[in-house]
Amino acid sequence: MDPALIIAAIVIIVIVVAAAWWYLTRQRSAKLKERFGPEYERAVAEKGDTRAAEVELADRQERVSKLDIRPLGADERGRFRDEWQPVQARFVDDPSTAVRDADALVGRVMGARGYPVGDFEQRAADVSVDHPTVLEHYRAAHAIALRDAAGQAATEDLRQAMVHYRALFAELLDEPPTVTTEGSIK
């Protein structure tokens, strides 16, 4: 066989393999971007490397796939909705307590859905797999709650935390949040 043909065949095979690898990598990135939304960009910025961020996001998917995440039953949803009302009403008289109670209630809802309720970062990572669009709400609410615990959050900050917790709460209950024109939450 002609050595030029062998070399040409090898070059063609290398080009095809490289193109296939490039295509599959782009497809994987596109799927992760679509699945995780803004959390994809946050992970890339945090890791400083697209590949490392994609590995982490894929690891999250793998971890959550092994969990027994389930939707809430109608009775559970109703009970949690009923628990939310006094938490939200408490905001008027005691915003700090309302924010702490909202955080605790969100944690109970996560637990009822089957998410492990370990440290915040692990909870956020787990929730990001199924609820990436509201994860920023969770992160923002948590950051405000931490500032409040340090005595550094104003009432408007706490109101924003409640809005953020409500968005996550509604998503976890599988219901859309209701926001009035005045920006209050129901």
CSV table of C-alpha atoms in Angstrom, one decimal:
chain,number,residue,atom,x,y,z
A,1,MET,CA,0.0,0.0,0.0
A,2,ASP,CA,1.2,3.5,-0.8
A,3,PRO,CA,2.6,5.3,2.3
A,4,ALA,CA,1.0,8.6,1.1
A,5,LEU,CA,-2.4,6.9,1.2
A,6,ILE,CA,-1.8,5.6,4.7
A,7,ILE,CA,-0.7,9.0,5.9
A,8,ALA,CA,-3.7,10.6,4.2
A,9,ALA,CA,-6.0,8.1,5.9
A,10,ILE,CA,-4.4,8.7,9.3
A,11,VAL,CA,-4.8,12.5,8.8
A,12,ILE,CA,-8.5,12.1,7.8
A,13,ILE,CA,-9.1,9.8,10.9
A,14,VAL,CA,-7.5,12.3,13.2
A,15,ILE,CA,-9.6,15.2,11.7
A,16,VAL,CA,-12.8,13.2,12.0
A,17,VAL,CA,-12.0,12.2,15.6
A,18,ALA,CA,-11.1,15.9,16.5
A,19,ALA,CA,-14.3,17.2,14.8
A,20,ALA,CA,-16.4,14.6,16.7
A,21,TRP,CA,-14.8,15.5,20.0
A,22,TRP,CA,-15.3,19.2,19.4
A,23,TYR,CA,-18.9,18.6,18.4
A,24,LEU,CA,-19.7,16.4,21.5
A,25,THR,CA,-18.0,18.9,23.8
A,26,ARG,CA,-20.1,21.8,22.3
A,27,GLN,CA,-23.3,19.7,22.7
A,28,ARG,CA,-22.4,18.9,26.3
A,29,SER,CA,-21.8,22.5,27.1
A,30,ALA,CA,-25.0,23.6,25.4
A,31,LYS,CA,-27.0,21.0,27.4
A,32,LEU,CA,-25.4,22.1,30.6
A,33,LYS,CA,-26.1,25.8,29.8
A,34,GLU,CA,-29.7,25.1,29.0
A,35,ARG,CA,-30.2,22.9,32.2
A,36,PHE,CA,-28.4,25.2,34.6
A,37,GLY,CA,-29.1,28.6,33.1
A,38,PRO,CA,-27.5,31.4,35.2
A,39,GLU,CA,-25.9,28.8,37.5
A,40,TYR,CA,-23.8,27.7,34.6
A,41,GLU,CA,-22.3,31.2,34.2
A,42,ARG,CA,-21.8,31.5,38.0
A,43,ALA,CA,-20.0,28.2,38.1
A,44,VAL,CA,-17.7,29.2,35.2
A,45,ALA,CA,-16.9,32.5,36.9
A,46,GLU,CA,-16.3,30.8,40.3
A,47,LYS,CA,-14.1,28.1,38.8
A,48,GLY,CA,-12.4,30.4,36.3
A,49,ASP,CA,-12.5,27.5,33.8
A,50,THR,CA,-15.3,26.2,31.7
A,51,ARG,CA,-14.2,22.6,31.8
A,52,ALA,CA,-13.9,22.5,35.6
A,53,ALA,CA,-17.3,24.2,36.0
A,54,GLU,CA,-18.9,21.7,33.6
A,55,VAL,CA,-17.3,18.8,35.5
A,56,GLU,CA,-18.8,20.2,38.7
A,57,LEU,CA,-22.2,20.7,37.2
A,58,ALA,CA,-22.2,17.1,35.8
A,59,ASP,CA,-21.2,15.8,39.2
A,60,ARG,CA,-24.2,17.7,40.7
A,61,GLN,CA,-26.5,16.0,38.2
A,62,GLU,CA,-25.0,12.6,39.1
A,63,ARG,CA,-25.3,13.2,42.8
A,64,VAL,CA,-29.0,14.4,42.6
A,65,SER,CA,-29.9,11.5,40.3
A,66,LYS,CA,-29.1,9.2,43.1
A,67,LEU,CA,-31.4,11.1,45.5
A,68,ASP,CA,-35.0,10.3,46.0
A,69,ILE,CA,-36.4,13.7,45.0
A,70,ARG,CA,-40.1,13.7,44.8
A,71,PRO,CA,-43.0,16.1,44.3
A,72,LEU,CA,-45.1,17.1,47.3
A,73,GLY,CA,-48.5,15.7,47.6
A,74,ALA,CA,-51.5,18.0,47.7
A,75,ASP,CA,-51.8,17.7,51.5
A,76,GLU,CA,-48.2,18.5,52.0
A,77,ARG,CA,-48.4,21.5,49.6
A,78,GLY,CA,-51.4,22.8,51.5
A,79,ARG,CA,-49.8,22.4,54.9
A,80,PHE,CA,-46.7,24.2,53.7
A,81,ARG,CA,-48.8,27.0,52.1
A,82,ASP,CA,-50.6,27.3,55.5
A,83,GLU,CA,-47.3,27.6,57.3
A,84,TRP,CA,-46.1,30.3,54.9
A,85,GLN,CA,-48.9,32.7,55.7
A,86,PRO,CA,-48.0,33.4,59.4
A,87,VAL,CA,-44.3,33.6,58.4
A,88,GLN,CA,-45.1,36.3,55.8
A,89,ALA,CA,-47.5,38.1,58.2
A,90,ARG,CA,-44.8,38.1,60.9
A,91,PHE,CA,-42.6,40.3,58.7
A,92,VAL,CA,-44.6,43.4,59.6
A,93,ASP,CA,-43.8,43.2,63.3
A,94,ASP,CA,-40.5,41.3,63.2
A,95,PRO,CA,-38.7,41.2,59.9
A,96,SER,CA,-35.6,39.4,61.2
A,97,THR,CA,-37.6,36.5,62.7
A,98,ALA,CA,-39.8,36.3,59.6
A,99,VAL,CA,-36.6,35.9,57.4
A,100,ARG,CA,-35.2,33.2,59.8
A,101,ASP,CA,-38.6,31.4,59.8
A,102,ALA,CA,-38.8,31.6,56.0
A,103,ASP,CA,-35.3,30.1,55.7
A,104,ALA,CA,-36.3,27.3,58.1
A,105,LEU,CA,-39.6,26.6,56.2
A,106,VAL,CA,-37.8,26.5,52.9
A,107,GLY,CA,-35.4,24.0,54.5
A,108,ARG,CA,-38.3,21.8,55.7
A,109,VAL,CA,-39.9,21.9,52.2
A,110,MET,CA,-36.5,20.8,50.7
A,111,GLY,CA,-36.3,18.0,53.2
A,112,ALA,CA,-39.9,16.9,52.4
A,113,ARG,CA,-39.0,16.8,48.7
A,114,GLY,CA,-36.0,14.6,49.5
A,115,TYR,CA,-33.1,17.1,49.3
A,116,PRO,CA,-30.5,16.5,51.9
A,117,VAL,CA,-30.5,19.4,54.3
A,118,GLY,CA,-26.8,19.7,55.0
A,119,ASP,CA,-24.8,22.9,54.7
A,120,PHE,CA,-26.0,25.8,52.6
A,121,GLU,CA,-23.6,25.3,49.7
A,122,GLN,CA,-24.5,21.6,49.3
A,123,ARG,CA,-28.3,22.4,49.5
A,124,ALA,CA,-27.8,25.1,46.8
A,125,ALA,CA,-25.8,22.8,44.6
A,126,ASP,CA,-28.4,20.0,44.9
A,127,VAL,CA,-31.3,22.4,44.3
A,128,SER,CA,-29.5,23.9,41.2
A,129,VAL,CA,-30.0,20.7,39.3
A,130,ASP,CA,-33.8,20.8,39.3
A,131,HIS,CA,-34.5,24.5,40.1
A,132,PRO,CA,-31.7,26.5,38.5
A,133,THR,CA,-33.9,29.5,37.7
A,134,VAL,CA,-34.7,30.3,41.3
A,135,LEU,CA,-31.3,29.3,42.8
A,136,GLU,CA,-30.2,33.0,42.6
A,137,HIS,CA,-33.2,33.8,44.8
A,138,TYR,CA,-31.9,31.3,47.4
A,139,ARG,CA,-28.4,32.6,47.3
A,140,ALA,CA,-29.6,36.2,47.6
A,141,ALA,CA,-32.0,35.4,50.5
A,142,HIS,CA,-29.3,33.5,52.3
A,143,ALA,CA,-26.7,36.3,51.9
A,144,ILE,CA,-29.2,38.8,53.3
A,145,ALA,CA,-30.0,36.4,56.2
A,146,LEU,CA,-26.3,36.2,57.0
A,147,ARG,CA,-26.0,39.9,57.0
A,148,ASP,CA,-29.0,40.2,59.2
A,149,ALA,CA,-27.5,37.8,61.7
A,150,ALA,CA,-24.5,40.1,61.8
A,151,GLY,CA,-26.8,43.1,62.4
A,152,GLN,CA,-26.0,44.5,58.9
A,153,ALA,CA,-29.3,44.2,57.1
A,154,ALA,CA,-31.9,47.0,56.7
A,155,THR,CA,-35.6,46.4,56.6
A,156,GLU,CA,-35.6,46.8,52.8
A,157,ASP,CA,-32.9,44.1,52.6
A,158,LEU,CA,-35.1,41.8,54.7
A,159,ARG,CA,-38.1,42.5,52.5
A,160,GLN,CA,-36.0,41.5,49.5
A,161,ALA,CA,-35.0,38.3,51.3
A,162,MET,CA,-38.7,37.5,51.9
A,163,VAL,CA,-39.4,38.0,48.2
A,164,HIS,CA,-36.5,35.8,47.3
A,165,TYR,CA,-37.5,33.1,49.8
A,166,ARG,CA,-41.1,33.2,48.4
A,167,ALA,CA,-39.9,32.6,44.9
A,168,LEU,CA,-37.9,29.6,45.9
A,169,PHE,CA,-40.7,28.4,48.2
A,170,ALA,CA,-43.3,28.6,45.3
A,171,GLU,CA,-40.9,26.7,43.0
A,172,LEU,CA,-40.3,24.0,45.5
A,173,LEU,CA,-44.1,23.7,45.9
A,174,ASP,CA,-44.4,23.7,42.1
A,175,GLU,CA,-46.6,26.8,42.1
A,176,PRO,CA,-45.8,30.2,40.6
A,177,PRO,CA,-45.2,33.0,43.0
A,178,THR,CA,-47.8,35.8,43.1
A,179,VAL,CA,-46.3,39.3,43.1
A,180,THR,CA,-48.5,42.3,43.3
A,181,THR,CA,-47.8,45.6,41.6
A,182,GLU,CA,-46.6,47.1,44.8
A,183,GLY,CA,-43.9,44.4,45.0
A,184,SER,CA,-45.4,42.6,47.9
A,185,ILE,CA,-45.6,38.8,47.9
A,186,LYS,CA,-48.6,36.6,48.4
